[in-house]
PDB file of C-alpha atoms in Angstrom:
ATOM      1  CA  UNK V   1      -8.111   5.203 -13.837  1.00  0.00           C
ATOM      2  CA  UNK V   2     -10.257   6.245 -11.026  1.00  0.00           C
ATOM      3  CA  UNK V   3     -11.177   9.837 -10.360  1.00  0.00           C
ATOM      4  CA  UNK V   4     -13.435   9.557  -7.231  1.00  0.00           C
ATOM      5  CA  UNK V   5     -13.464  13.557  -6.414  1.00  0.00           C
ATOM      6  CA  UNK V   6     -14.270  14.243  -9.990  1.00  0.00           C
ATOM      7  CA  UNK V   7     -12.184  17.393 -10.368  1.00  0.00           C
ATOM      8  CA  UNK V   8     -10.758  17.975 -13.853  1.00  0.00           C
ATOM      9  CA  UNK V   9      -7.681  18.794 -12.309  1.00  0.00           C
ATOM     10  CA  UNK V  10      -5.825  19.067  -9.364  1.00  0.00           C
ATOM     11  CA  UNK V  11      -3.162  21.729  -7.664  1.00  0.00           C
ATOM     12  CA  UNK V  12      -2.639  19.745  -4.440  1.00  0.00           C
ATOM     13  CA  UNK V  13      -3.736  16.417  -2.094  1.00  0.00           C
ATOM     14  CA  UNK V  14      -5.116  13.232  -3.191  1.00  0.00           C
ATOM     15  CA  UNK V  15      -5.883  13.375  -6.668  1.00  0.00           C
ATOM     16  CA  UNK V  16      -6.329   9.881  -9.183  1.00  0.00           C
ATOM     17  CA  UNK V  17      -5.990   6.325  -7.495  1.00  0.00           C
ATOM     18  CA  UNK V  18      -5.007   7.997  -4.199  1.00  0.00           C
ATOM     19  CA  UNK V  19      -1.814   9.249  -5.541  1.00  0.00           C
ATOM     20  CA  UNK V  20      -0.814  12.295  -3.326  1.00  0.00           C
ATOM     21  CA  UNK V  21       0.460  15.733  -4.918  1.00  0.00           C
ATOM     22  CA  UNK V  22       2.624  17.427  -2.254  1.00  0.00           C
ATOM     23  CA  UNK V  23       4.865  20.784  -2.424  1.00  0.00           C
ATOM     24  CA  UNK V  24       5.943  23.525  -0.656  1.00  0.00           C
ATOM     25  CA  UNK V  25       3.909  26.114  -3.155  1.00  0.00           C
ATOM     26  CA  UNK V  26       5.807  29.311  -1.535  1.00  0.00           C
ATOM     27  CA  UNK V  27       9.462  29.982  -2.531  1.00  0.00           C
ATOM     28  CA  UNK V  28      12.142  31.677  -0.494  1.00  0.00           C
ATOM     29  CA  UNK V  29      12.719  33.762  -3.496  1.00  0.00           C
ATOM     30  CA  UNK V  30       9.634  35.182  -3.725  1.00  0.00           C
ATOM     31  CA  UNK V  31       6.226  33.954  -5.282  1.00  0.00           C
ATOM     32  CA  UNK V  32       4.321  30.853  -5.960  1.00  0.00           C
ATOM     33  CA  UNK V  33       5.431  27.496  -7.545  1.00  0.00           C
ATOM     34  CA  UNK V  34       2.893  25.207  -8.552  1.00  0.00           C
ATOM     35  CA  UNK V  35       1.816  22.112 -10.139  1.00  0.00           C
ATOM     36  CA  UNK V  36      -1.359  21.146 -12.195  1.00  0.00           C
ATOM     37  CA  UNK V  37      -2.280  17.279 -12.019  1.00  0.00           C
ATOM     38  CA  UNK V  38      -4.576  15.796 -14.689  1.00  0.00           C
ATOM     39  CA  UNK V  39      -6.299  12.712 -15.993  1.00  0.00           C
ATOM     40  CA  UNK V  40      -4.734  12.486 -19.643  1.00  0.00           C
ATOM     41  CA  UNK V  41      -6.138   9.930 -22.240  1.00  0.00           C
ATOM     42  CA  UNK V  42      -2.315   9.900 -23.453  1.00  0.00           C
ATOM     43  CA  UNK V  43      -1.322   6.831 -22.659  1.00  0.00           C
ATOM     44  CA  UNK V  44       1.209   3.585 -23.985  1.00  0.00           C
ATOM     45  CA  UNK V  45      -0.544   0.768 -25.827  1.00  0.00           C
ATOM     46  CA  UNK V  46      -2.555  -1.353 -23.098  1.00  0.00           C
ATOM     47  CA  UNK V  47      -3.484   1.674 -20.907  1.00  0.00           C
ATOM     48  CA  UNK V  48      -6.523   4.404 -20.962  1.00  0.00           C
ATOM     49  CA  UNK V  49      -5.044   6.928 -18.803  1.00  0.00           C
ATOM     50  CA  UNK V  50      -2.004   8.520 -17.346  1.00  0.00           C
ATOM     51  CA  UNK V  51      -1.640  11.204 -14.852  1.00  0.00           C
ATOM     52  CA  UNK V  52       0.273  14.247 -16.625  1.00  0.00           C
ATOM     53  CA  UNK V  53       1.858  16.531 -13.575  1.00  0.00           C
ATOM     54  CA  UNK V  54       3.221  20.061 -15.132  1.00  0.00           C
ATOM     55  CA  UNK V  55       4.926  22.956 -13.709  1.00  0.00           C
ATOM     56  CA  UNK V  56       2.219  25.731 -14.142  1.00  0.00           C
ATOM     57  CA  UNK V  57       4.223  28.641 -12.295  1.00  0.00           C
ATOM     58  CA  UNK V  58       7.492  28.969 -11.046  1.00  0.00           C
ATOM     59  CA  UNK V  59       8.710  31.189  -7.988  1.00  0.00           C
ATOM     60  CA  UNK V  60       9.719  35.091  -8.637  1.00  0.00           C
ATOM     61  CA  UNK V  61      13.164  36.162  -9.340  1.00  0.00           C
ATOM     62  CA  UNK V  62      13.597  35.535 -12.891  1.00  0.00           C
ATOM     63  CA  UNK V  63      11.581  32.172 -13.121  1.00  0.00           C
ATOM     64  CA  UNK V  64      13.729  30.404 -10.377  1.00  0.00           C
ATOM     65  CA  UNK V  65      12.259  27.696  -8.540  1.00  0.00           C
ATOM     66  CA  UNK V  66      12.837  27.983  -4.229  1.00  0.00           C
ATOM     67  CA  UNK V  67      16.052  27.091  -3.757  1.00  0.00           C
ATOM     68  CA  UNK V  68      17.712  25.044  -1.408  1.00  0.00           C
ATOM     69  CA  UNK V  69      13.879  24.549   0.283  1.00  0.00           C
ATOM     70  CA  UNK V  70      12.083  23.495  -2.436  1.00  0.00           C
ATOM     71  CA  UNK V  71      10.475  19.977  -2.942  1.00  0.00           C
ATOM     72  CA  UNK V  72       7.427  18.436  -4.634  1.00  0.00           C
ATOM     73  CA  UNK V  73       6.801  15.028  -4.634  1.00  0.00           C
ATOM     74  CA  UNK V  74       3.695  12.704  -6.205  1.00  0.00           C
ATOM     75  CA  UNK V  75       3.365   9.688  -3.972  1.00  0.00           C
ATOM     76  CA  UNK V  76       1.717   6.818  -2.876  1.00  0.00           C
ATOM     77  CA  UNK V  77       1.705   4.683   0.408  1.00  0.00           C
ATOM     78  CA  UNK V  78       1.549   1.410   0.399  1.00  0.00           C
ATOM     79  CA  UNK V  79      -0.291  -0.808   3.436  1.00  0.00           C
ATOM     80  CA  UNK V  80       1.979  -3.131   5.334  1.00  0.00           C
ATOM     81  CA  UNK V  81      -0.484  -6.028   4.597  1.00  0.00           C
ATOM     82  CA  UNK V  82      -0.387  -5.157   1.042  1.00  0.00           C
ATOM     83  CA  UNK V  83       3.669  -5.576   0.855  1.00  0.00           C
ATOM     84  CA  UNK V  84       4.062  -8.999   3.402  1.00  0.00           C
ATOM     85  CA  UNK V  85       5.390 -11.038   0.632  1.00  0.00           C
ATOM     86  CA  UNK V  86       8.376  -8.463   0.262  1.00  0.00           C
ATOM     87  CA  UNK V  87       9.422  -9.627   4.394  1.00  0.00           C
ATOM     88  CA  UNK V  88      11.049  -6.408   4.594  1.00  0.00           C
ATOM     89  CA  UNK V  89       9.932  -6.528   8.126  1.00  0.00           C
ATOM     90  CA  UNK V  90      12.496  -9.359   8.904  1.00  0.00           C
ATOM     91  CA  UNK V  91      15.978  -8.195   7.483  1.00  0.00           C
ATOM     92  CA  UNK V  92      17.249 -11.853   7.523  1.00  0.00           C
ATOM     93  CA  UNK V  93      14.552 -13.085   4.969  1.00  0.00           C
ATOM     94  CA  UNK V  94      13.705  -9.835   3.160  1.00  0.00           C
ATOM     95  CA  UNK V  95      13.674  -9.340  -0.849  1.00  0.00           C
ATOM     96  CA  UNK V  96      14.616  -7.684  -3.797  1.00  0.00           C
ATOM     97  CA  UNK V  97      12.168  -6.059  -5.267  1.00  0.00           C
ATOM     98  CA  UNK V  98      11.213  -3.915  -8.622  1.00  0.00           C
ATOM     99  CA  UNK V  99       9.558  -0.960  -9.346  1.00  0.00           C
ATOM    100  CA  UNK V 100       8.668  -0.395 -12.990  1.00  0.00           C
ATOM    101  CA  UNK V 101       6.177   2.441 -14.675  1.00  0.00           C
ATOM    102  CA  UNK V 102       5.578   3.989 -17.725  1.00  0.00           C
ATOM    103  CA  UNK V 103       6.963   7.849 -17.951  1.00  0.00           C
ATOM    104  CA  UNK V 104       6.771  10.236 -21.248  1.00  0.00           C
ATOM    105  CA  UNK V 105       8.330  13.697 -19.890  1.00  0.00           C
ATOM    106  CA  UNK V 106       9.132  17.086 -21.089  1.00  0.00           C
ATOM    107  CA  UNK V 107      12.832  16.698 -20.740  1.00  0.00           C
ATOM    108  CA  UNK V 108      15.171  13.783 -21.666  1.00  0.00           C
ATOM    109  CA  UNK V 109      18.083  13.082 -18.998  1.00  0.00           C
ATOM    110  CA  UNK V 110      18.398  12.236 -15.209  1.00  0.00           C
ATOM    111  CA  UNK V 111      15.081  12.087 -13.154  1.00  0.00           C
ATOM    112  CA  UNK V 112      14.347  10.703  -9.839  1.00  0.00           C
ATOM    113  CA  UNK V 113      12.113   8.407  -7.631  1.00  0.00           C
ATOM    114  CA  UNK V 114      12.400   7.442  -3.811  1.00  0.00           C
ATOM    115  CA  UNK V 115      11.301   4.372  -1.591  1.00  0.00           C
ATOM    116  CA  UNK V 116      10.896   5.368   1.865  1.00  0.00           C
ATOM    117  CA  UNK V 117      10.105   3.309   5.109  1.00  0.00           C
ATOM    118  CA  UNK V 118       7.355   3.769   7.614  1.00  0.00           C
ATOM    119  CA  UNK V 119       9.358   6.159   9.314  1.00  0.00           C
ATOM    120  CA  UNK V 120      10.589   8.298   6.437  1.00  0.00           C
ATOM    121  CA  UNK V 121      13.930   8.159   7.551  1.00  0.00           C
ATOM    122  CA  UNK V 122      15.382   5.283   5.431  1.00  0.00           C
ATOM    123  CA  UNK V 123      15.113   5.671   2.024  1.00  0.00           C
ATOM    124  CA  UNK V 124      16.336   4.386  -1.566  1.00  0.00           C
ATOM    125  CA  UNK V 125      16.517   7.683  -4.167  1.00  0.00           C
ATOM    126  CA  UNK V 126      16.651   5.596  -7.151  1.00  0.00           C
ATOM    127  CA  UNK V 127      17.436   7.865 -10.495  1.00  0.00           C
ATOM    128  CA  UNK V 128      16.250   6.454 -14.146  1.00  0.00           C
ATOM    129  CA  UNK V 129      16.856   7.795 -17.379  1.00  0.00           C
ATOM    130  CA  UNK V 130      14.379   9.699 -19.859  1.00  0.00           C
ATOM    131  CA  UNK V 131      16.134   8.521 -23.306  1.00  0.00           C
ATOM    132  CA  UNK V 132      13.540  10.867 -25.505  1.00  0.00           C
ATOM    133  CA  UNK V 133      11.522  13.839 -24.668  1.00  0.00           C
ATOM    134  CA  UNK V 134       7.831  13.127 -25.419  1.00  0.00           C
ATOM    135  CA  UNK V 135       7.918   9.734 -25.687  1.00  0.00           C
ATOM    136  CA  UNK V 136       6.467   6.965 -23.633  1.00  0.00           C
ATOM    137  CA  UNK V 137       8.978   4.461 -22.303  1.00  0.00           C
ATOM    138  CA  UNK V 138       9.209   2.097 -19.634  1.00  0.00           C
ATOM    139  CA  UNK V 139      11.459   2.381 -16.818  1.00  0.00           C
ATOM    140  CA  UNK V 140      12.585  -0.787 -14.374  1.00  0.00           C
ATOM    141  CA  UNK V 141      14.452   0.264 -11.210  1.00  0.00           C
ATOM    142  CA  UNK V 142      15.613  -3.030  -9.229  1.00  0.00           C
ATOM    143  CA  UNK V 143      15.766  -2.343  -5.224  1.00  0.00           C
ATOM    144  CA  UNK V 144      17.564  -4.352  -3.216  1.00  0.00           C
ATOM    145  CA  UNK V 145      16.010  -5.624  -0.177  1.00  0.00           C
ATOM    146  CA  UNK V 146      16.921  -3.358   2.799  1.00  0.00           C
ATOM    147  CA  UNK V 147      18.823  -4.549   5.659  1.00  0.00           C
ATOM    148  CA  UNK V 148      17.553  -1.892   8.265  1.00  0.00           C
ATOM    149  CA  UNK V 149      14.644   0.552   8.296  1.00  0.00           C
ATOM    150  CA  UNK V 150      11.020   0.880   9.922  1.00  0.00           C
ATOM    151  CA  UNK V 151       8.682  -1.605   8.026  1.00  0.00           C
ATOM    152  CA  UNK V 152       5.152  -2.462   8.834  1.00  0.00           C
ATOM    153  CA  UNK V 153       2.962  -6.008   8.145  1.00  0.00           C
ATOM    154  CA  UNK V 154      -0.402  -4.337   9.506  1.00  0.00           C
ATOM    155  CA  UNK V 155      -2.650  -1.973   8.228  1.00  0.00           C
ATOM    156  CA  UNK V 156      -0.005   1.109   8.668  1.00  0.00           C
ATOM    157  CA  UNK V 157       1.048   2.847   5.779  1.00  0.00           C
ATOM    158  CA  UNK V 158       4.679   1.020   4.862  1.00  0.00           C
ATOM    159  CA  UNK V 159       6.188   1.179   1.663  1.00  0.00           C
ATOM    160  CA  UNK V 160       5.868   4.865   0.084  1.00  0.00           C
ATOM    161  CA  UNK V 161       6.866   5.740  -3.109  1.00  0.00           C
ATOM    162  CA  UNK V 162       7.797   9.125  -4.305  1.00  0.00           C
ATOM    163  CA  UNK V 163       8.058  10.487  -7.735  1.00  0.00           C
ATOM    164  CA  UNK V 164      10.166  13.959  -7.436  1.00  0.00           C
ATOM    165  CA  UNK V 165       9.289  16.785  -8.938  1.00  0.00           C
ATOM    166  CA  UNK V 166      12.141  19.044  -7.871  1.00  0.00           C
ATOM    167  CA  UNK V 167      14.079  19.142  -4.940  1.00  0.00           C
ATOM    168  CA  UNK V 168      17.091  21.777  -3.613  1.00  0.00           C
ATOM    169  CA  UNK V 169      19.990  20.956  -2.226  1.00  0.00           C
ATOM    170  CA  UNK V 170      18.429  20.153   1.372  1.00  0.00           C
ATOM    171  CA  UNK V 171      16.314  17.419  -0.035  1.00  0.00           C
ATOM    172  CA  UNK V 172      19.128  16.036  -2.624  1.00  0.00           C
ATOM    173  CA  UNK V 173      21.781  12.835  -1.723  1.00  0.00           C
ATOM    174  CA  UNK V 174      25.151  12.475  -3.006  1.00  0.00           C
ATOM    175  CA  UNK V 175      24.442   8.553  -2.688  1.00  0.00           C
ATOM    176  CA  UNK V 176      21.955   7.675  -4.671  1.00  0.00           C
ATOM    177  CA  UNK V 177      20.679   4.228  -5.662  1.00  0.00           C
ATOM    178  CA  UNK V 178      21.555   2.794  -2.145  1.00  0.00           C
ATOM    179  CA  UNK V 179      19.340   2.434   1.126  1.00  0.00           C
ATOM    180  CA  UNK V 180      20.516   5.576   3.091  1.00  0.00           C
ATOM    181  CA  UNK V 181      19.542   7.278   6.215  1.00  0.00           C
ATOM    182  CA  UNK V 182      18.136  10.450   5.120  1.00  0.00           C
ATOM    183  CA  UNK V 183      14.682  11.873   6.162  1.00  0.00           C
ATOM    184  CA  UNK V 184      13.498  13.929   3.365  1.00  0.00           C
ATOM    185  CA  UNK V 185      16.202  12.894   0.802  1.00  0.00           C
ATOM    186  CA  UNK V 186      14.164  12.457  -2.809  1.00  0.00           C
ATOM    187  CA  UNK V 187      16.845  13.435  -5.616  1.00  0.00           C
ATOM    188  CA  UNK V 188      20.298  14.388  -6.739  1.00  0.00           C
ATOM    189  CA  UNK V 189      21.879  17.744  -8.167  1.00  0.00           C
ATOM    190  CA  UNK V 190      21.701  15.997 -11.598  1.00  0.00           C
ATOM    191  CA  UNK V 191      18.168  15.094 -11.521  1.00  0.00           C
ATOM    192  CA  UNK V 192      15.597  17.381 -13.564  1.00  0.00           C
ATOM    193  CA  UNK V 193      13.937  20.088 -11.622  1.00  0.00           C
ATOM    194  CA  UNK V 194       9.927  20.639 -12.571  1.00  0.00           C
ATOM    195  CA  UNK V 195       9.771  23.367 -10.527  1.00  0.00           C
ATOM    196  CA  UNK V 196      12.451  25.762 -12.334  1.00  0.00           C
ATOM    197  CA  UNK V 197      11.143  24.846 -15.429  1.00  0.00           C
ATOM    198  CA  UNK V 198       7.830  26.653 -16.427  1.00  0.00           C
ATOM    199  CA  UNK V 199       5.432  24.211 -18.456  1.00  0.00           C
ATOM    200  CA  UNK V 200       7.399  21.038 -17.927  1.00  0.00           C
ATOM    201  CA  UNK V 201       5.720  18.034 -17.746  1.00  0.00           C
ATOM    202  CA  UNK V 202       6.119  14.501 -16.692  1.00  0.00           C
ATOM    203  CA  UNK V 203       2.931  11.521 -17.692  1.00  0.00           C
ATOM    204  CA  UNK V 204       3.017   8.688 -15.447  1.00  0.00           C
ATOM    205  CA  UNK V 205       0.688   5.314 -15.744  1.00  0.00           C
ATOM    206  CA  UNK V 206       1.265   1.699 -15.017  1.00  0.00           C
ATOM    207  CA  UNK V 207       3.225   1.889 -12.107  1.00  0.00           C
ATOM    208  CA  UNK V 208       3.753  -1.449 -10.314  1.00  0.00           C
ATOM    209  CA  UNK V 209       6.056  -2.586  -7.318  1.00  0.00           C
ATOM    210  CA  UNK V 210       6.503  -6.336  -7.218  1.00  0.00           C
ATOM    211  CA  UNK V 211       8.882  -9.029  -5.661  1.00  0.00           C
ATOM    212  CA  UNK V 212      11.825 -10.115  -7.394  1.00  0.00           C
ATOM    213  CA  UNK V 213      14.282  -8.992  -9.674  1.00  0.00           C
ATOM    214  CA  UNK V 214      12.320  -8.367 -13.093  1.00  0.00           C
ATOM    215  CA  UNK V 215       9.372  -6.356 -14.110  1.00  0.00           C
ATOM    216  CA  UNK V 216       6.547  -8.793 -15.377  1.00  0.00           C
ATOM    217  CA  UNK V 217       3.856  -7.645 -17.353  1.00  0.00           C
ATOM    218  CA  UNK V 218       1.617  -5.024 -15.412  1.00  0.00           C
ATOM    219  CA  UNK V 219      -1.223  -6.819 -13.666  1.00  0.00           C
ATOM    220  CA  UNK V 220      -4.478  -5.145 -14.761  1.00  0.00           C
ATOM    221  CA  UNK V 221      -7.278  -5.150 -11.820  1.00  0.00           C
ATOM    222  CA  UNK V 222     -11.240  -4.755 -12.396  1.00  0.00           C
ATOM    223  CA  UNK V 223     -12.370  -1.120 -11.991  1.00  0.00           C
TER     224      UNK V 223
END
């Protein structure tokens, strides 16, 4: 909802609501990979806006992406003070969490989103399914409480949410949907890679991380 910087669209850095766009633009096959992040009024019932993320150029080499070294994310860092309720700093009392969001994508199939700790090394790479292309769907992902990791309950950036925009083999895991020690892992070999598909897109809105094993109705905040 909040577009404080006032640009009509972004290609990198902070975009809307402090969500950060980050990817390696230049590939090892030549040319530049770019994504465009724009505020859209295309949104599910109950929401005014969404963010549209679109691959606006792939690298050289016949439209291929960046190979093993390619990665791209749309991410948010959650402060320790705002995530104390999960008790992830205390493994004996840590609670399960649920991530929910609305998505509309150009391609159906498997996509990926990652939850990471403060250090970036303890990660839960979750896969989710887009059932139908170009259709708004609510996605719900259950995240078991971590038994280890570096977590903060102060004003440090604690939990990080990374939506995968496409990742090469160096950033893929063969053990999704479980906690792993794998710095930089954000995707799987079966997940859709936006960076290798020109004009592919995903819309996102209503992203919510909460305590428990089920997704509640979205909690709206006053502007």
